Amino acid sequence: MPSSSDGPGETAVEAARPVPEPEPPAGGSAGSAERAAERAGGGDPPAAAAAGSPSPAGRRRGSGGDRLVGIDVARGLAVLGMFVVHVGLGWTLASGDNALYGLVSGRSAALFALLAGVSIALLSGGPSPKEGKDMGVALWRVVIRGLIMLPVGTLLTMMGTPVSVILAYYAVFFVLAAPLMSERWKIVAGTAAVLGVVGPVVSFYLRRLEDGGPLERPVRAINSADPLVAWSGDGVVNFLLTGAYPAITWMPFVLAGLAVGRLQLRRTKVQAALVGVGAAIAAVAYTASWFALEVLGGRERLEASFTPEAAAEHGGAGSVAQALDEGFSGTVPVNDWAWLLVPTGHSGTPFEVFGAGGVAIAVLGLCLLASPYLGWAVYPLASVGALALTTYVGHILVIALAESGWVDGTPLSFVSDRLAMTVLLGSLVFATGWRLLVRRRGPLEGPLHWVSMWAAKRIP
């Protein structure tokens, strides 16, 4: 996560300096600047609106009104990373493992969450935050979009696929991020950094109190009264503390993205700084975790205290080695505090937060740097990123269809026989075709934008 300090010297100071905005054309409305912000890649979190020219080629780095293609590319990579985890996209090693799984597990979702924060920042003005009523409208748009995500995510979870659906958690993320939308980026970055350390520790302590302790009965009572738990198994307690993407350990990613989105992302120095700072944060986090586990005896302690029962609800690993290799289901076991030293995907530890968060920041910086030079080569990937909500929901529906058995023995049997390739090619072809031919926001991004805009403008 970005630190609470001034960041990388002159680059950070320069990043905080606003760039003059182009004047709206004669007869334009106050919504012109808003649309420009969305063209920058901050459209409909978690998916940006598919607006602007259909081609990312030939765009100049300094053109203020053009969409930041690098954000779409980064979001597309995040979606494809989720495909690796959800449908096994990739290739198999001699050991039988997916070659890409260890690389993207936890990190693709962290990048997705970071980019949600970036989108919130761009929607509310980017490096020049809106003020007064304009900021109020932006704030309500974020909250309303989050509330729309709740039923969408719940319905997808109710389909019973093996995917841990993130969309319902976005409702909590957006609501919690809204109060910080008008703060300076350094304050938001500092909050992300502090929460990245404190959140996992508090989570561990509270979950320990809930596991046979004084919080067990209150949590059980809350869950029994929560209709979302009855419908999908995911409710308020999961969203905040015990689920696959609990806010207490995932808000650092969103807030880091909100801070990053306040920088001058079109400047090459800022983009390079994101790469350097993100890589440095990740390197320090992963190295410190390795040192604590392998040199200071953390791993030996975990192996001595490990029990399959303790790990049963946290990924179900049969050994410490398997847990470190395959990851967790959102939280670590609470039988030993040494679990907080692991950096594994979906562990929700400080080392995972800073490690995966640093990687996400560096990947965003690389995408911003490289995309203007890659032109049409990254257009399909950018299209998936621009229609991320549509492609995310679509791939869950395809997984549900494949698991239902309805297409077995039919001409559509390839959906289940070649699920990974179906999801990959279907997403790339559909998203690219939509942007080339329709040239409007995606099938889900459009209604999300229109409803949230209509409602937000009518709230006093």
XYZ file of N, CA and C in Angstrom, residues 224-340:
351
model
N -28.149 -15.568 12.208
C -29.476 -16.190 12.146
C -30.550 -15.180 11.751
N -30.303 -13.894 12.043
C -31.276 -12.859 11.696
C -30.986 -12.198 10.353
N -29.868 -12.533 9.745
C -29.456 -11.901 8.495
C -30.051 -12.650 7.308
N -30.959 -12.036 6.560
C -31.569 -12.748 5.426
C -30.563 -13.111 4.339
N -29.500 -12.322 4.210
C -28.493 -12.631 3.195
C -27.806 -13.957 3.489
N -27.609 -14.256 4.771
C -27.011 -15.535 5.153
C -27.943 -16.677 4.784
N -29.232 -16.479 5.029
C -30.210 -17.522 4.690
C -30.273 -17.760 3.189
N -30.113 -16.697 2.416
C -30.231 -16.820 0.959
C -28.964 -17.356 0.302
N -27.818 -16.815 0.708
C -26.584 -17.129 -0.021
C -25.445 -17.651 0.842
N -25.584 -17.544 2.162
C -24.488 -17.948 3.036
C -23.529 -16.832 3.344
N -23.612 -15.737 2.613
C -22.757 -14.566 2.827
C -23.599 -13.434 3.394
N -23.250 -12.941 4.572
C -23.989 -11.853 5.184
C -23.079 -10.792 5.752
N -23.612 -9.965 6.624
C -22.887 -8.809 7.142
C -21.597 -9.210 7.841
N -21.644 -10.246 8.663
C -20.441 -10.671 9.387
C -19.356 -11.107 8.408
N -19.747 -11.864 7.386
C -18.767 -12.255 6.372
C -18.205 -11.042 5.638
N -19.098 -10.116 5.266
C -18.644 -8.943 4.526
C -17.620 -8.135 5.324
N -17.792 -8.078 6.618
C -16.917 -7.246 7.442
C -15.713 -7.993 7.996
N -15.868 -9.299 8.327
C -14.844 -9.941 9.152
C -14.425 -11.334 8.719
N -15.347 -12.182 8.350
C -15.012 -13.604 8.236
C -15.122 -14.192 6.841
N -15.499 -13.411 5.843
C -15.744 -13.954 4.516
C -14.502 -14.085 3.661
N -14.742 -14.287 2.371
C -13.639 -14.459 1.423
C -12.900 -13.154 1.163
N -13.615 -12.020 1.257
C -13.010 -10.699 1.022
C -13.451 -9.738 2.130
N -13.143 -10.035 3.388
C -13.652 -9.206 4.490
C -13.112 -7.783 4.430
N -13.989 -6.827 4.677
C -13.612 -5.420 4.555
C -12.452 -5.047 5.464
N -12.353 -5.680 6.616
C -11.318 -5.293 7.569
C -9.911 -5.529 7.027
N -9.764 -6.461 6.083
C -8.458 -6.699 5.480
C -8.409 -6.371 3.992
N -9.556 -5.998 3.392
C -9.559 -5.663 1.966
C -9.715 -4.172 1.696
N -10.171 -3.427 2.675
C -10.263 -1.983 2.476
C -8.913 -1.321 2.204
N -7.780 -1.840 2.734
C -6.497 -1.233 2.352
C -6.270 -1.192 0.851
N -6.698 -2.230 0.117
C -6.541 -2.228 -1.337
C -7.390 -1.125 -1.971
N -8.641 -1.022 -1.539
C -9.548 -0.023 -2.110
C -9.041 1.386 -1.798
N -8.625 1.619 -0.557
C -8.154 2.950 -0.173
C -6.838 3.290 -0.868
N -5.981 2.299 -1.055
C -4.754 2.545 -1.814
C -5.090 2.979 -3.236
N -6.082 2.321 -3.833
C -6.511 2.726 -5.174
C -7.097 4.116 -5.188
N -7.857 4.473 -4.151
C -8.416 5.820 -4.053
C -7.302 6.859 -3.974
N -6.242 6.545 -3.229
C -5.097 7.460 -3.145
C -4.369 7.551 -4.478
N -4.128 6.410 -5.118
C -3.441 6.395 -6.408
C -4.238 7.163 -7.454
N -5.556 7.024 -7.429
C -6.396 7.712 -8.403
C -6.398 9.216 -8.269
N -5.887 9.734 -7.151
C -5.776 11.182 -6.967
C -4.469 11.733 -7.543
N -3.582 10.868 -8.007
C -2.318 11.309 -8.580
C -2.502 11.674 -10.058
N -1.488 12.318 -10.607
C -1.507 12.672 -12.035
C -1.078 11.449 -12.841
N -2.013 10.554 -13.075
C -1.684 9.261 -13.663
C -1.254 9.344 -15.121
N -1.426 10.485 -15.758
C -0.974 10.627 -17.147
C 0.512 10.966 -17.231
N 1.119 11.318 -16.128
C 2.532 11.702 -16.147
C 3.430 10.476 -16.057
N 4.431 10.449 -16.922
C 5.339 9.304 -16.981
C 6.063 9.115 -15.656
N 6.451 10.195 -15.004
C 7.157 10.078 -13.726
C 6.285 9.422 -12.672
N 5.019 9.750 -12.664
C 4.095 9.146 -11.696
C 3.922 7.668 -12.003
N 3.753 7.327 -13.274
C 3.597 5.930 -13.662
C 4.827 5.108 -13.273
N 6.010 5.655 -13.527
C 7.243 4.956 -13.153
C 7.366 4.846 -11.636
N 6.932 5.894 -10.930
C 6.980 5.856 -9.464
C 6.070 4.755 -8.922
N 4.909 4.557 -9.538
C 4.021 3.480 -9.111
C 4.703 2.122 -9.250
N 5.412 1.937 -10.356
C 6.133 0.678 -10.559
C 7.191 0.495 -9.473
N 7.990 1.535 -9.260
C 9.083 1.429 -8.296
C 8.598 1.272 -6.869
N 7.663 2.108 -6.474
C 7.160 2.056 -5.097
C 6.408 0.753 -4.854
N 5.557 0.362 -5.799
C 4.810 -0.884 -5.636
C 5.725 -2.088 -5.534
N 6.731 -2.152 -6.407
C 7.671 -3.277 -6.369
C 8.450 -3.287 -5.061
N 8.828 -2.119 -4.575
C 9.580 -2.039 -3.326
C 8.729 -2.507 -2.142
N 7.464 -2.064 -2.098
C 6.565 -2.486 -1.013
C 6.399 -4.004 -1.036
N 6.165 -4.565 -2.221
C 5.987 -6.014 -2.326
C 7.256 -6.759 -1.922
N 8.415 -6.281 -2.375
C 9.673 -6.952 -2.057
C 9.936 -6.954 -0.553
N 9.705 -5.821 0.090
C 9.920 -5.740 1.541
C 8.963 -6.669 2.271
N 7.694 -6.677 1.866
C 6.700 -7.511 2.546
C 7.016 -8.999 2.400
N 7.307 -9.441 1.187
C 7.569 -10.863 0.976
C 8.891 -11.293 1.609
N 9.896 -10.423 1.559
C 11.174 -10.751 2.190
C 11.035 -10.829 3.706
N 10.323 -9.883 4.284
C 10.122 -9.888 5.740
C 9.349 -11.131 6.173
N 8.339 -11.526 5.397
C 7.585 -12.733 5.721
C 8.482 -13.963 5.659
N 9.279 -14.064 4.605
C 10.201 -15.192 4.474
C 11.158 -15.240 5.661
N 11.694 -14.107 6.051
C 12.641 -14.048 7.161
C 11.966 -14.500 8.464
N 10.745 -14.018 8.684
C 10.030 -14.375 9.914
C 9.692 -15.862 9.949
N 9.349 -16.433 8.810
C 8.964 -17.842 8.770
C 10.156 -18.783 8.771
N 11.149 -18.480 7.956
C 12.242 -19.421 7.737
C 13.447 -19.188 8.639
N 13.686 -17.969 9.060
C 14.875 -17.661 9.872
C 14.520 -17.539 11.356
N 13.418 -16.866 11.634
C 13.043 -16.632 13.029
C 12.198 -17.759 13.621
N 11.908 -18.781 12.845
C 11.236 -19.952 13.382
C 9.725 -19.951 13.285
N 9.146 -19.028 12.525
C 7.700 -18.976 12.414
C 7.103 -20.228 11.802
N 7.753 -20.762 10.785
C 7.225 -21.961 10.131
C 7.294 -23.167 11.058
N 8.379 -23.306 11.800
C 8.492 -24.415 12.746
C 7.382 -24.343 13.787
N 7.094 -23.140 14.238
C 6.023 -22.979 15.226
C 4.684 -23.398 14.640
N 4.415 -23.014 13.382
C 3.153 -23.378 12.743
C 3.050 -24.889 12.559
N 4.136 -25.530 12.174
C 4.102 -26.976 11.981
C 3.870 -27.702 13.299
N 4.390 -27.135 14.384
C 4.200 -27.767 15.691
C 2.767 -27.611 16.191
N 2.119 -26.514 15.823
C 0.770 -26.249 16.329
C -0.320 -26.592 15.325
N 0.047 -27.053 14.133
C -0.948 -27.273 13.076
C -1.870 -28.435 13.405
N -3.158 -28.209 13.144
C -4.146 -29.285 13.203
C -5.099 -29.131 12.024
N -5.494 -30.221 11.388
C -6.437 -30.118 10.268
C -7.747 -29.465 10.680
N -8.155 -29.655 11.929
C -9.407 -29.062 12.397
C -9.335 -27.539 12.379
N -8.182 -26.996 12.789
C -8.028 -25.539 12.817
C -8.050 -24.946 11.414
N -7.555 -25.719 10.433
C -7.488 -25.219 9.056
C -8.724 -25.549 8.244
N -9.649 -26.312 8.809
C -10.783 -26.823 8.042
C -11.615 -25.722 7.418
N -11.844 -24.633 8.144
C -12.685 -23.544 7.629
C -11.871 -22.425 6.980
N -10.602 -22.671 6.733
C -9.733 -21.635 6.165
C -8.976 -22.165 4.941
N -9.648 -22.965 4.156
C -9.042 -23.526 2.955
C -8.902 -25.025 3.002
N -8.940 -25.602 4.215
C -8.914 -27.054 4.365
C -7.597 -27.712 4.056
N -6.494 -27.016 4.208
C -5.181 -27.599 3.937
C -4.882 -28.710 4.933
N -4.138 -29.723 4.471
C -3.777 -30.830 5.340
C -2.440 -30.667 6.001
N -1.729 -29.614 5.656
C -0.419 -29.363 6.248
C -0.073 -27.890 6.084
N 0.952 -27.449 6.794
C 1.401 -26.067 6.654
C 1.909 -25.824 5.240
N 2.650 -26.793 4.702
C 3.185 -26.649 3.345
C 2.064 -26.483 2.333
N 1.004 -27.270 2.466
C -0.119 -27.157 1.541
C -0.824 -25.818 1.686
N -0.961 -25.341 2.925
C -1.605 -24.046 3.153
C -0.805 -22.920 2.516
N 0.515 -22.976 2.668
C 1.360 -21.936 2.088
C 1.391 -22.017 0.566
N 1.183 -23.209 0.034
C 1.238 -23.389 -1.415
C -0.092 -23.044 -2.082
N -1.201 -23.453 -1.477
C -2.501 -23.300 -2.114
C -3.278 -22.081 -1.640
N -2.906 -21.512 -0.504
C -3.579 -20.326 -0.012
C -4.749 -20.657 0.897
N -5.506 -19.620 1.235
C -6.588 -19.737 2.201
C -7.904 -19.287 1.557
N -8.945 -19.250 2.358
C -10.259 -18.886 1.831
C -10.692 -17.495 2.269
N -9.764 -16.667 2.710
C -10.072 -15.300 3.115
C -9.484 -14.904 4.441
N -9.293 -15.883 5.317
C -8.709 -15.626 6.633
C -7.816 -16.801 7.012
N -6.962 -16.586 8.023
C -6.087 -17.649 8.507
C -6.675 -18.261 9.776
N -6.248 -19.474 10.130
C -6.701 -20.071 11.386
C -6.303 -19.198 12.577
N -7.014 -19.355 13.678
C -6.762 -18.517 14.859
C -6.142 -19.304 16.008
N -5.658 -20.518 15.721
C -5.064 -21.319 16.793
C -3.652 -20.876 17.137
N -3.013 -20.070 16.280
C -1.640 -19.617 16.553
C -1.426 -18.278 15.849
N -0.930 -17.291 16.599
C -0.711 -15.958 16.025
C 0.330 -15.971 14.912
N 1.172 -17.019 14.847
C 2.213 -17.083 13.810
C 1.621 -17.163 12.405
N 0.331 -17.500 12.290
C -0.302 -17.480 10.967
C -0.288 -16.076 10.370
N -0.198 -15.060 11.210
C -0.152 -13.686 10.709
C 1.139 -13.378 9.964
